[in-house]
Amino acid sequence: MDFRLTPRQVRLKADARALTDFIATYENQCEEENGLPADAHAKIRDAVLDAGLQAVNMPAEWGGAGLTIAEQATVQEELGRLTGALWDMVWRPANALRFCTPEQRERFLIPVINGERRDCYAVTERNAGSDPQNLSTTATKNDQGWVLNGEKWFVTVGDHADFMIVLAAAGPERAPTLFLVDKDTPGIEMTRVPRFMHTFVYEHPEFTFTDVQVGEDAVLGGIGEGYDITRSWFTEERLMIAARTTGAAERALELSRDWAVQREQFGAPISSYQLVQGMLADCAVDIAVNRAYTHQVAWEVDHAGPEERKTLHAKAAIAKLAASEASGRVVDRCLQIHGGRGYDRAYAVERLYRELRVDRIWEGTSEIQRLIIANELIKRGSGVLDLPVGGVGR
């Protein structure tokens, strides 16, 4: 087995780190102002385009970076070092947009890839969180297309995006269906912008839809295909969360190692005390193990056949569960090593402490990941633990 990064991954890692270092200069401003002004967004957008890291999950022929899943994980690990969720400014269009018709692609996806538009995913509702099938948002057919009614919560990037991917129960059969909806369509109202514990460069607003008329051409991927399209996105997105949280944990450890070496108490650096050494070592273990597994599964996704889809869905759940919970342990230790400074928002470890908590909730809670893993074990046995076999090389 060859666990080395490919030459292309090495280049991508360096390019992503350089972009990360540039974006990091905006971290304090984002924290102090709860976001960034339009000129900062424009400068970062230009830097992303210059780096060639726009839309890493989209094919090069459409204008994306055209990266494999393993290459995307390499990039996301570097971006995960950023606080303020500034990693989200390096846009990755929703995977659902791969299902656009040619006409939809020109209107929605291509402008997103080029940094001219921004999408947001409107799935969660007041009573439809971990159970998205409990939809109350409806789509009713009429002679002009479809009429949407309902509400959506936690619409990440909803304040900045100019169009939405809305999941609704379509027709009397309540077929789960995705719709592409311009945000300025009459009847859409942003009703509340919750203040969450993390600082996020974008917001997660709540929206209501009141008799929102869209055309027949607004349907994305076909009537009744909304769940399947959304689930296909989860496998990749959960791997990206695993990669980002691992990168965040590594930054926290680097900062804490440096702090422990320079900070003196009782006449010696605190790095000389075994209790601190134990915390540093435990952090290194959590990071190393989860990085290796995340990259393994990302490589498997790139080389798997369709018959392995369900097993890889469970493996992505393992990666997301393990890495998000491990990163929480890491940053908790790192804050402790920093002592009182660790509680100061001017320090990155404090911001990471608040921001990493959500990774155990969004894109499927830790509890949902455990159910996915257990279900795979019960249905198909311990194959979810197997290493890939065969003669495919890197």
mmCIF file with all atom_site columns, C-alpha atoms in Angstrom, residues 8-194:
data_model
loop_
_atom_site.group_PDB
_atom_site.id
_atom_site.type_symbol
_atom_site.label_atom_id
_atom_site.label_alt_id
_atom_site.label_comp_id
_atom_site.label_asym_id
_atom_site.label_entity_id
_atom_site.label_seq_id
_atom_site.pdbx_PDB_ins_code
_atom_site.Cartn_x
_atom_site.Cartn_y
_atom_site.Cartn_z
_atom_site.occupancy
_atom_site.B_iso_or_equiv
_atom_site.pdbx_formal_charge
_atom_site.auth_seq_id
_atom_site.auth_comp_id
_atom_site.auth_asym_id
_atom_site.auth_atom_id
_atom_site.pdbx_PDB_model_num
ATOM 1   C CA . ARG A 1 8   ? -0.808  16.553 -7.709  1.00 0.00 ? 8   ARG A CA 1
ATOM 2   C CA . GLN A 1 9   ? -2.029  16.339 -4.096  1.00 0.00 ? 9   GLN A CA 1
ATOM 3   C CA . VAL A 1 10  ? 1.248   17.842 -2.899  1.00 0.00 ? 10  VAL A CA 1
ATOM 4   C CA . ARG A 1 11  ? 0.712   20.813 -5.218  1.00 0.00 ? 11  ARG A CA 1
ATOM 5   C CA . LEU A 1 12  ? -2.921  21.159 -4.185  1.00 0.00 ? 12  LEU A CA 1
ATOM 6   C CA . LYS A 1 13  ? -1.979  21.057 -0.513  1.00 0.00 ? 13  LYS A CA 1
ATOM 7   C CA . ALA A 1 14  ? 0.571   23.843 -1.014  1.00 0.00 ? 14  ALA A CA 1
ATOM 8   C CA . ASP A 1 15  ? -1.876  25.952 -3.041  1.00 0.00 ? 15  ASP A CA 1
ATOM 9   C CA . ALA A 1 16  ? -4.621  25.429 -0.456  1.00 0.00 ? 16  ALA A CA 1
ATOM 10  C CA . ARG A 1 17  ? -2.278  26.372 2.394   1.00 0.00 ? 17  ARG A CA 1
ATOM 11  C CA . ALA A 1 18  ? -1.235  29.565 0.600   1.00 0.00 ? 18  ALA A CA 1
ATOM 12  C CA . LEU A 1 19  ? -4.888  30.480 0.028   1.00 0.00 ? 19  LEU A CA 1
ATOM 13  C CA . THR A 1 20  ? -5.692  29.609 3.644   1.00 0.00 ? 20  THR A CA 1
ATOM 14  C CA . ASP A 1 21  ? -2.904  31.859 4.906   1.00 0.00 ? 21  ASP A CA 1
ATOM 15  C CA . PHE A 1 22  ? -4.268  34.735 2.825   1.00 0.00 ? 22  PHE A CA 1
ATOM 16  C CA . ILE A 1 23  ? -7.854  34.262 3.989   1.00 0.00 ? 23  ILE A CA 1
ATOM 17  C CA . ALA A 1 24  ? -6.654  33.925 7.597   1.00 0.00 ? 24  ALA A CA 1
ATOM 18  C CA . THR A 1 25  ? -5.707  37.613 7.579   1.00 0.00 ? 25  THR A CA 1
ATOM 19  C CA . TYR A 1 26  ? -9.464  38.292 7.736   1.00 0.00 ? 26  TYR A CA 1
ATOM 20  C CA . GLU A 1 27  ? -10.140 36.089 10.781  1.00 0.00 ? 27  GLU A CA 1
ATOM 21  C CA . ASN A 1 28  ? -10.048 38.796 13.433  1.00 0.00 ? 28  ASN A CA 1
ATOM 22  C CA . GLN A 1 29  ? -12.168 41.176 11.370  1.00 0.00 ? 29  GLN A CA 1
ATOM 23  C CA . CYS A 1 30  ? -14.744 38.432 10.825  1.00 0.00 ? 30  CYS A CA 1
ATOM 24  C CA . GLU A 1 31  ? -14.878 37.741 14.571  1.00 0.00 ? 31  GLU A CA 1
ATOM 25  C CA . GLU A 1 32  ? -15.119 41.401 15.561  1.00 0.00 ? 32  GLU A CA 1
ATOM 26  C CA . GLU A 1 33  ? -17.709 42.349 12.931  1.00 0.00 ? 33  GLU A CA 1
ATOM 27  C CA . ASN A 1 34  ? -19.636 39.040 12.809  1.00 0.00 ? 34  ASN A CA 1
ATOM 28  C CA . GLY A 1 35  ? -18.901 38.751 9.107   1.00 0.00 ? 35  GLY A CA 1
ATOM 29  C CA . LEU A 1 36  ? -17.028 40.585 6.381   1.00 0.00 ? 36  LEU A CA 1
ATOM 30  C CA . PRO A 1 37  ? -17.842 43.578 4.152   1.00 0.00 ? 37  PRO A CA 1
ATOM 31  C CA . ALA A 1 38  ? -18.405 43.325 0.411   1.00 0.00 ? 38  ALA A CA 1
ATOM 32  C CA . ASP A 1 39  ? -14.870 44.432 -0.505  1.00 0.00 ? 39  ASP A CA 1
ATOM 33  C CA . ALA A 1 40  ? -13.376 41.595 1.556   1.00 0.00 ? 40  ALA A CA 1
ATOM 34  C CA . HIS A 1 41  ? -15.695 39.094 -0.142  1.00 0.00 ? 41  HIS A CA 1
ATOM 35  C CA . ALA A 1 42  ? -14.547 40.395 -3.530  1.00 0.00 ? 42  ALA A CA 1
ATOM 36  C CA . LYS A 1 43  ? -10.846 40.132 -2.658  1.00 0.00 ? 43  LYS A CA 1
ATOM 37  C CA . ILE A 1 44  ? -11.226 36.598 -1.344  1.00 0.00 ? 44  ILE A CA 1
ATOM 38  C CA . ARG A 1 45  ? -13.298 35.583 -4.375  1.00 0.00 ? 45  ARG A CA 1
ATOM 39  C CA . ASP A 1 46  ? -10.514 36.814 -6.656  1.00 0.00 ? 46  ASP A CA 1
ATOM 40  C CA . ALA A 1 47  ? -7.910  34.944 -4.596  1.00 0.00 ? 47  ALA A CA 1
ATOM 41  C CA . VAL A 1 48  ? -9.912  31.716 -4.873  1.00 0.00 ? 48  VAL A CA 1
ATOM 42  C CA . LEU A 1 49  ? -10.148 32.089 -8.645  1.00 0.00 ? 49  LEU A CA 1
ATOM 43  C CA . ASP A 1 50  ? -6.433  32.906 -8.898  1.00 0.00 ? 50  ASP A CA 1
ATOM 44  C CA . ALA A 1 51  ? -5.643  29.757 -6.902  1.00 0.00 ? 51  ALA A CA 1
ATOM 45  C CA . GLY A 1 52  ? -7.816  27.653 -9.217  1.00 0.00 ? 52  GLY A CA 1
ATOM 46  C CA . LEU A 1 53  ? -9.628  26.181 -6.210  1.00 0.00 ? 53  LEU A CA 1
ATOM 47  C CA . GLN A 1 54  ? -13.136 27.289 -7.120  1.00 0.00 ? 54  GLN A CA 1
ATOM 48  C CA . ALA A 1 55  ? -15.768 24.558 -7.242  1.00 0.00 ? 55  ALA A CA 1
ATOM 49  C CA . VAL A 1 56  ? -13.317 21.748 -6.519  1.00 0.00 ? 56  VAL A CA 1
ATOM 50  C CA . ASN A 1 57  ? -16.212 19.261 -6.686  1.00 0.00 ? 57  ASN A CA 1
ATOM 51  C CA . MET A 1 58  ? -17.256 20.199 -10.219 1.00 0.00 ? 58  MET A CA 1
ATOM 52  C CA . PRO A 1 59  ? -15.798 18.988 -13.538 1.00 0.00 ? 59  PRO A CA 1
ATOM 53  C CA . ALA A 1 60  ? -13.133 21.056 -15.265 1.00 0.00 ? 60  ALA A CA 1
ATOM 54  C CA . GLU A 1 61  ? -15.217 21.146 -18.463 1.00 0.00 ? 61  GLU A CA 1
ATOM 55  C CA . TRP A 1 62  ? -17.827 23.168 -16.565 1.00 0.00 ? 62  TRP A CA 1
ATOM 56  C CA . GLY A 1 63  ? -15.208 25.511 -15.112 1.00 0.00 ? 63  GLY A CA 1
ATOM 57  C CA . GLY A 1 64  ? -14.634 23.721 -11.810 1.00 0.00 ? 64  GLY A CA 1
ATOM 58  C CA . ALA A 1 65  ? -11.311 22.476 -10.476 1.00 0.00 ? 65  ALA A CA 1
ATOM 59  C CA . GLY A 1 66  ? -12.287 18.894 -11.309 1.00 0.00 ? 66  GLY A CA 1
ATOM 60  C CA . LEU A 1 67  ? -10.684 17.274 -8.270  1.00 0.00 ? 67  LEU A CA 1
ATOM 61  C CA . THR A 1 68  ? -11.115 13.688 -7.133  1.00 0.00 ? 68  THR A CA 1
ATOM 62  C CA . ILE A 1 69  ? -12.630 13.077 -3.696  1.00 0.00 ? 69  ILE A CA 1
ATOM 63  C CA . ALA A 1 70  ? -9.171  12.351 -2.263  1.00 0.00 ? 70  ALA A CA 1
ATOM 64  C CA . GLU A 1 71  ? -7.867  15.601 -3.737  1.00 0.00 ? 71  GLU A CA 1
ATOM 65  C CA . GLN A 1 72  ? -10.845 17.500 -2.365  1.00 0.00 ? 72  GLN A CA 1
ATOM 66  C CA . ALA A 1 73  ? -10.135 16.079 1.095   1.00 0.00 ? 73  ALA A CA 1
ATOM 67  C CA . THR A 1 74  ? -6.543  17.302 0.812   1.00 0.00 ? 74  THR A CA 1
ATOM 68  C CA . VAL A 1 75  ? -7.759  20.822 0.029   1.00 0.00 ? 75  VAL A CA 1
ATOM 69  C CA . GLN A 1 76  ? -10.510 20.848 2.660   1.00 0.00 ? 76  GLN A CA 1
ATOM 70  C CA . GLU A 1 77  ? -8.075  19.732 5.363   1.00 0.00 ? 77  GLU A CA 1
ATOM 71  C CA . GLU A 1 78  ? -6.030  22.873 4.769   1.00 0.00 ? 78  GLU A CA 1
ATOM 72  C CA . LEU A 1 79  ? -9.081  25.142 4.586   1.00 0.00 ? 79  LEU A CA 1
ATOM 73  C CA . GLY A 1 80  ? -10.366 23.652 7.840   1.00 0.00 ? 80  GLY A CA 1
ATOM 74  C CA . ARG A 1 81  ? -7.623  25.552 9.661   1.00 0.00 ? 81  ARG A CA 1
ATOM 75  C CA . LEU A 1 82  ? -9.596  28.784 9.196   1.00 0.00 ? 82  LEU A CA 1
ATOM 76  C CA . THR A 1 83  ? -11.791 30.209 11.943  1.00 0.00 ? 83  THR A CA 1
ATOM 77  C CA . GLY A 1 84  ? -15.006 32.089 11.296  1.00 0.00 ? 84  GLY A CA 1
ATOM 78  C CA . ALA A 1 85  ? -15.888 29.264 8.878   1.00 0.00 ? 85  ALA A CA 1
ATOM 79  C CA . LEU A 1 86  ? -13.963 31.259 6.308   1.00 0.00 ? 86  LEU A CA 1
ATOM 80  C CA . TRP A 1 87  ? -13.339 27.941 4.565   1.00 0.00 ? 87  TRP A CA 1
ATOM 81  C CA . ASP A 1 88  ? -16.873 28.317 3.202   1.00 0.00 ? 88  ASP A CA 1
ATOM 82  C CA . MET A 1 89  ? -15.739 31.292 1.127   1.00 0.00 ? 89  MET A CA 1
ATOM 83  C CA . VAL A 1 90  ? -13.871 28.791 -1.057  1.00 0.00 ? 90  VAL A CA 1
ATOM 84  C CA . TRP A 1 91  ? -17.140 27.782 -2.608  1.00 0.00 ? 91  TRP A CA 1
ATOM 85  C CA . ARG A 1 92  ? -18.184 24.229 -3.408  1.00 0.00 ? 92  ARG A CA 1
ATOM 86  C CA . PRO A 1 93  ? -21.534 24.240 -5.239  1.00 0.00 ? 93  PRO A CA 1
ATOM 87  C CA . ALA A 1 94  ? -24.075 21.828 -3.807  1.00 0.00 ? 94  ALA A CA 1
ATOM 88  C CA . ASN A 1 95  ? -23.516 18.422 -5.381  1.00 0.00 ? 95  ASN A CA 1
ATOM 89  C CA . ALA A 1 96  ? -27.227 18.390 -6.242  1.00 0.00 ? 96  ALA A CA 1
ATOM 90  C CA . LEU A 1 97  ? -26.456 20.912 -8.976  1.00 0.00 ? 97  LEU A CA 1
ATOM 91  C CA . ARG A 1 98  ? -24.744 18.145 -10.929 1.00 0.00 ? 98  ARG A CA 1
ATOM 92  C CA . PHE A 1 99  ? -28.298 17.040 -11.768 1.00 0.00 ? 99  PHE A CA 1
ATOM 93  C CA . CYS A 1 100 ? -29.093 20.302 -13.577 1.00 0.00 ? 100 CYS A CA 1
ATOM 94  C CA . THR A 1 101 ? -30.428 20.168 -17.105 1.00 0.00 ? 101 THR A CA 1
ATOM 95  C CA . PRO A 1 102 ? -28.195 21.945 -19.656 1.00 0.00 ? 102 PRO A CA 1
ATOM 96  C CA . GLU A 1 103 ? -30.441 25.012 -19.409 1.00 0.00 ? 103 GLU A CA 1
ATOM 97  C CA . GLN A 1 104 ? -30.390 24.981 -15.604 1.00 0.00 ? 104 GLN A CA 1
ATOM 98  C CA . ARG A 1 105 ? -26.625 24.519 -15.661 1.00 0.00 ? 105 ARG A CA 1
ATOM 99  C CA . GLU A 1 106 ? -26.159 27.708 -17.674 1.00 0.00 ? 106 GLU A CA 1
ATOM 100 C CA . ARG A 1 107 ? -28.524 29.690 -15.473 1.00 0.00 ? 107 ARG A CA 1
ATOM 101 C CA . PHE A 1 108 ? -27.487 28.412 -12.051 1.00 0.00 ? 108 PHE A CA 1
ATOM 102 C CA . LEU A 1 109 ? -24.432 26.155 -11.858 1.00 0.00 ? 109 LEU A CA 1
ATOM 103 C CA . ILE A 1 110 ? -21.958 27.827 -14.229 1.00 0.00 ? 110 ILE A CA 1
ATOM 104 C CA . PRO A 1 111 ? -22.366 31.248 -12.544 1.00 0.00 ? 111 PRO A CA 1
ATOM 105 C CA . VAL A 1 112 ? -21.801 29.604 -9.140  1.00 0.00 ? 112 VAL A CA 1
ATOM 106 C CA . ILE A 1 113 ? -18.646 27.906 -10.390 1.00 0.00 ? 113 ILE A CA 1
ATOM 107 C CA . ASN A 1 114 ? -17.412 31.266 -11.704 1.00 0.00 ? 114 ASN A CA 1
ATOM 108 C CA . GLY A 1 115 ? -18.107 33.010 -8.389  1.00 0.00 ? 115 GLY A CA 1
ATOM 109 C CA . GLU A 1 116 ? -20.905 35.123 -9.860  1.00 0.00 ? 116 GLU A CA 1
ATOM 110 C CA . ARG A 1 117 ? -23.806 33.497 -7.987  1.00 0.00 ? 117 ARG A CA 1
ATOM 111 C CA . ARG A 1 118 ? -24.146 31.548 -4.743  1.00 0.00 ? 118 ARG A CA 1
ATOM 112 C CA . ASP A 1 119 ? -26.463 28.678 -3.862  1.00 0.00 ? 119 ASP A CA 1
ATOM 113 C CA . CYS A 1 120 ? -27.918 27.575 -0.537  1.00 0.00 ? 120 CYS A CA 1
ATOM 114 C CA . TYR A 1 121 ? -29.646 24.322 0.447   1.00 0.00 ? 121 TYR A CA 1
ATOM 115 C CA . ALA A 1 122 ? -33.058 24.637 2.107   1.00 0.00 ? 122 ALA A CA 1
ATOM 116 C CA . VAL A 1 123 ? -33.941 21.234 3.571   1.00 0.00 ? 123 VAL A CA 1
ATOM 117 C CA . THR A 1 124 ? -34.341 21.455 7.364   1.00 0.00 ? 124 THR A CA 1
ATOM 118 C CA . GLU A 1 125 ? -37.647 22.548 8.923   1.00 0.00 ? 125 GLU A CA 1
ATOM 119 C CA . ARG A 1 126 ? -39.052 23.119 12.377  1.00 0.00 ? 126 ARG A CA 1
ATOM 120 C CA . ASN A 1 127 ? -40.119 19.458 12.601  1.00 0.00 ? 127 ASN A CA 1
ATOM 121 C CA . ALA A 1 128 ? -37.885 17.962 9.898   1.00 0.00 ? 128 ALA A CA 1
ATOM 122 C CA . GLY A 1 129 ? -34.282 17.835 11.054  1.00 0.00 ? 129 GLY A CA 1
ATOM 123 C CA . SER A 1 130 ? -32.701 14.424 11.475  1.00 0.00 ? 130 SER A CA 1
ATOM 124 C CA . ASP A 1 131 ? -35.876 13.059 9.858   1.00 0.00 ? 131 ASP A CA 1
ATOM 125 C CA . PRO A 1 132 ? -36.115 15.046 6.588   1.00 0.00 ? 132 PRO A CA 1
ATOM 126 C CA . GLN A 1 133 ? -39.055 12.912 5.458   1.00 0.00 ? 133 GLN A CA 1
ATOM 127 C CA . ASN A 1 134 ? -41.275 14.776 7.920   1.00 0.00 ? 134 ASN A CA 1
ATOM 128 C CA . LEU A 1 135 ? -41.664 17.603 5.406   1.00 0.00 ? 135 LEU A CA 1
ATOM 129 C CA . SER A 1 136 ? -44.305 20.271 5.764   1.00 0.00 ? 136 SER A CA 1
ATOM 130 C CA . THR A 1 137 ? -43.152 22.387 2.793   1.00 0.00 ? 137 THR A CA 1
ATOM 131 C CA . THR A 1 138 ? -45.361 21.531 -0.171  1.00 0.00 ? 138 THR A CA 1
ATOM 132 C CA . ALA A 1 139 ? -45.272 22.010 -3.922  1.00 0.00 ? 139 ALA A CA 1
ATOM 133 C CA . THR A 1 140 ? -48.668 22.155 -5.632  1.00 0.00 ? 140 THR A CA 1
ATOM 134 C CA . LYS A 1 141 ? -49.007 21.802 -9.392  1.00 0.00 ? 141 LYS A CA 1
ATOM 135 C CA . ASN A 1 142 ? -50.801 24.470 -11.438 1.00 0.00 ? 142 ASN A CA 1
ATOM 136 C CA . ASP A 1 143 ? -50.861 25.591 -15.069 1.00 0.00 ? 143 ASP A CA 1
ATOM 137 C CA . GLN A 1 144 ? -47.742 27.740 -14.579 1.00 0.00 ? 144 GLN A CA 1
ATOM 138 C CA . GLY A 1 145 ? -45.623 25.112 -12.858 1.00 0.00 ? 145 GLY A CA 1
ATOM 139 C CA . TRP A 1 146 ? -45.494 24.694 -9.081  1.00 0.00 ? 146 TRP A CA 1
ATOM 140 C CA . VAL A 1 147 ? -46.515 26.729 -6.034  1.00 0.00 ? 147 VAL A CA 1
ATOM 141 C CA . LEU A 1 148 ? -44.351 26.360 -2.910  1.00 0.00 ? 148 LEU A CA 1
ATOM 142 C CA . ASN A 1 149 ? -45.608 26.884 0.630   1.00 0.00 ? 149 ASN A CA 1
ATOM 143 C CA . GLY A 1 150 ? -43.803 26.231 3.905   1.00 0.00 ? 150 GLY A CA 1
ATOM 144 C CA . GLU A 1 151 ? -40.765 27.233 5.924   1.00 0.00 ? 151 GLU A CA 1
ATOM 145 C CA . LYS A 1 152 ? -37.096 26.288 6.130   1.00 0.00 ? 152 LYS A CA 1
ATOM 146 C CA . TRP A 1 153 ? -34.625 26.577 8.987   1.00 0.00 ? 153 TRP A CA 1
ATOM 147 C CA . PHE A 1 154 ? -30.809 26.637 9.196   1.00 0.00 ? 154 PHE A CA 1
ATOM 148 C CA . VAL A 1 155 ? -30.368 27.691 5.570   1.00 0.00 ? 155 VAL A CA 1
ATOM 149 C CA . THR A 1 156 ? -26.594 28.109 5.643   1.00 0.00 ? 156 THR A CA 1
ATOM 150 C CA . VAL A 1 157 ? -25.366 30.948 3.387   1.00 0.00 ? 157 VAL A CA 1
ATOM 151 C CA . GLY A 1 158 ? -29.017 31.951 3.009   1.00 0.00 ? 158 GLY A CA 1
ATOM 152 C CA . ASP A 1 159 ? -28.161 35.603 3.647   1.00 0.00 ? 159 ASP A CA 1
ATOM 153 C CA . HIS A 1 160 ? -25.519 35.697 0.901   1.00 0.00 ? 160 HIS A CA 1
ATOM 154 C CA . ALA A 1 161 ? -26.946 33.290 -1.684  1.00 0.00 ? 161 ALA A CA 1
ATOM 155 C CA . ASP A 1 162 ? -29.142 34.538 -4.505  1.00 0.00 ? 162 ASP A CA 1
ATOM 156 C CA . PHE A 1 163 ? -30.890 31.243 -5.233  1.00 0.00 ? 163 PHE A CA 1
ATOM 157 C CA . MET A 1 164 ? -32.058 28.273 -3.201  1.00 0.00 ? 164 MET A CA 1
ATOM 158 C CA . ILE A 1 165 ? -32.314 24.521 -3.627  1.00 0.00 ? 165 ILE A CA 1
ATOM 159 C CA . VAL A 1 166 ? -35.594 23.798 -1.843  1.00 0.00 ? 166 VAL A CA 1
ATOM 160 C CA . LEU A 1 167 ? -36.811 20.355 -0.803  1.00 0.00 ? 167 LEU A CA 1
ATOM 161 C CA . ALA A 1 168 ? -40.619 20.066 -0.879  1.00 0.00 ? 168 ALA A CA 1
ATOM 162 C CA . ALA A 1 169 ? -43.315 17.414 -0.918  1.00 0.00 ? 169 ALA A CA 1
ATOM 163 C CA . ALA A 1 170 ? -44.671 17.621 -4.472  1.00 0.00 ? 170 ALA A CA 1
ATOM 164 C CA . GLY A 1 171 ? -48.247 16.883 -5.482  1.00 0.00 ? 171 GLY A CA 1
ATOM 165 C CA . PRO A 1 172 ? -50.841 14.702 -3.749  1.00 0.00 ? 172 PRO A CA 1
ATOM 166 C CA . GLU A 1 173 ? -48.279 11.865 -3.620  1.00 0.00 ? 173 GLU A CA 1
ATOM 167 C CA . ARG A 1 174 ? -45.992 14.128 -1.536  1.00 0.00 ? 174 ARG A CA 1
ATOM 168 C CA . ALA A 1 175 ? -43.051 13.088 -3.690  1.00 0.00 ? 175 ALA A CA 1
ATOM 169 C CA . PRO A 1 176 ? -39.816 14.553 -2.217  1.00 0.00 ? 176 PRO A CA 1
ATOM 170 C CA . THR A 1 177 ? -38.563 16.929 -4.893  1.00 0.00 ? 177 THR A CA 1
ATOM 171 C CA . LEU A 1 178 ? -35.869 19.599 -5.219  1.00 0.00 ? 178 LEU A CA 1
ATOM 172 C CA . PHE A 1 179 ? -36.638 22.975 -6.779  1.00 0.00 ? 179 PHE A CA 1
ATOM 173 C CA . LEU A 1 180 ? -34.291 25.723 -7.981  1.00 0.00 ? 180 LEU A CA 1
ATOM 174 C CA . VAL A 1 181 ? -35.735 29.005 -6.749  1.00 0.00 ? 181 VAL A CA 1
ATOM 175 C CA . ASP A 1 182 ? -34.347 32.524 -7.152  1.00 0.00 ? 182 ASP A CA 1
ATOM 176 C CA . LYS A 1 183 ? -34.326 34.126 -3.715  1.00 0.00 ? 183 LYS A CA 1
ATOM 177 C CA . ASP A 1 184 ? -36.009 37.298 -4.946  1.00 0.00 ? 184 ASP A CA 1
ATOM 178 C CA . THR A 1 185 ? -39.080 35.367 -6.147  1.00 0.00 ? 185 THR A CA 1
ATOM 179 C CA . PRO A 1 186 ? -42.249 36.939 -4.663  1.00 0.00 ? 186 PRO A CA 1
ATOM 180 C CA . GLY A 1 187 ? -43.461 35.146 -1.548  1.00 0.00 ? 187 GLY A CA 1
ATOM 181 C CA . ILE A 1 188 ? -40.020 34.315 -0.102  1.00 0.00 ? 188 ILE A CA 1
ATOM 182 C CA . GLU A 1 189 ? -39.268 36.059 3.172   1.00 0.00 ? 189 GLU A CA 1
ATOM 183 C CA . MET A 1 190 ? -36.210 35.778 5.409   1.00 0.00 ? 190 MET A CA 1
ATOM 184 C CA . THR A 1 191 ? -38.024 35.828 8.743   1.00 0.00 ? 191 THR A CA 1
ATOM 185 C CA . ARG A 1 192 ? -35.260 35.308 11.298  1.00 0.00 ? 192 ARG A CA 1
ATOM 186 C CA . VAL A 1 193 ? -31.474 35.271 11.492  1.00 0.00 ? 193 VAL A CA 1
ATOM 187 C CA . PRO A 1 194 ? -30.574 33.303 14.642  1.00 0.00 ? 194 PRO A CA 1
#
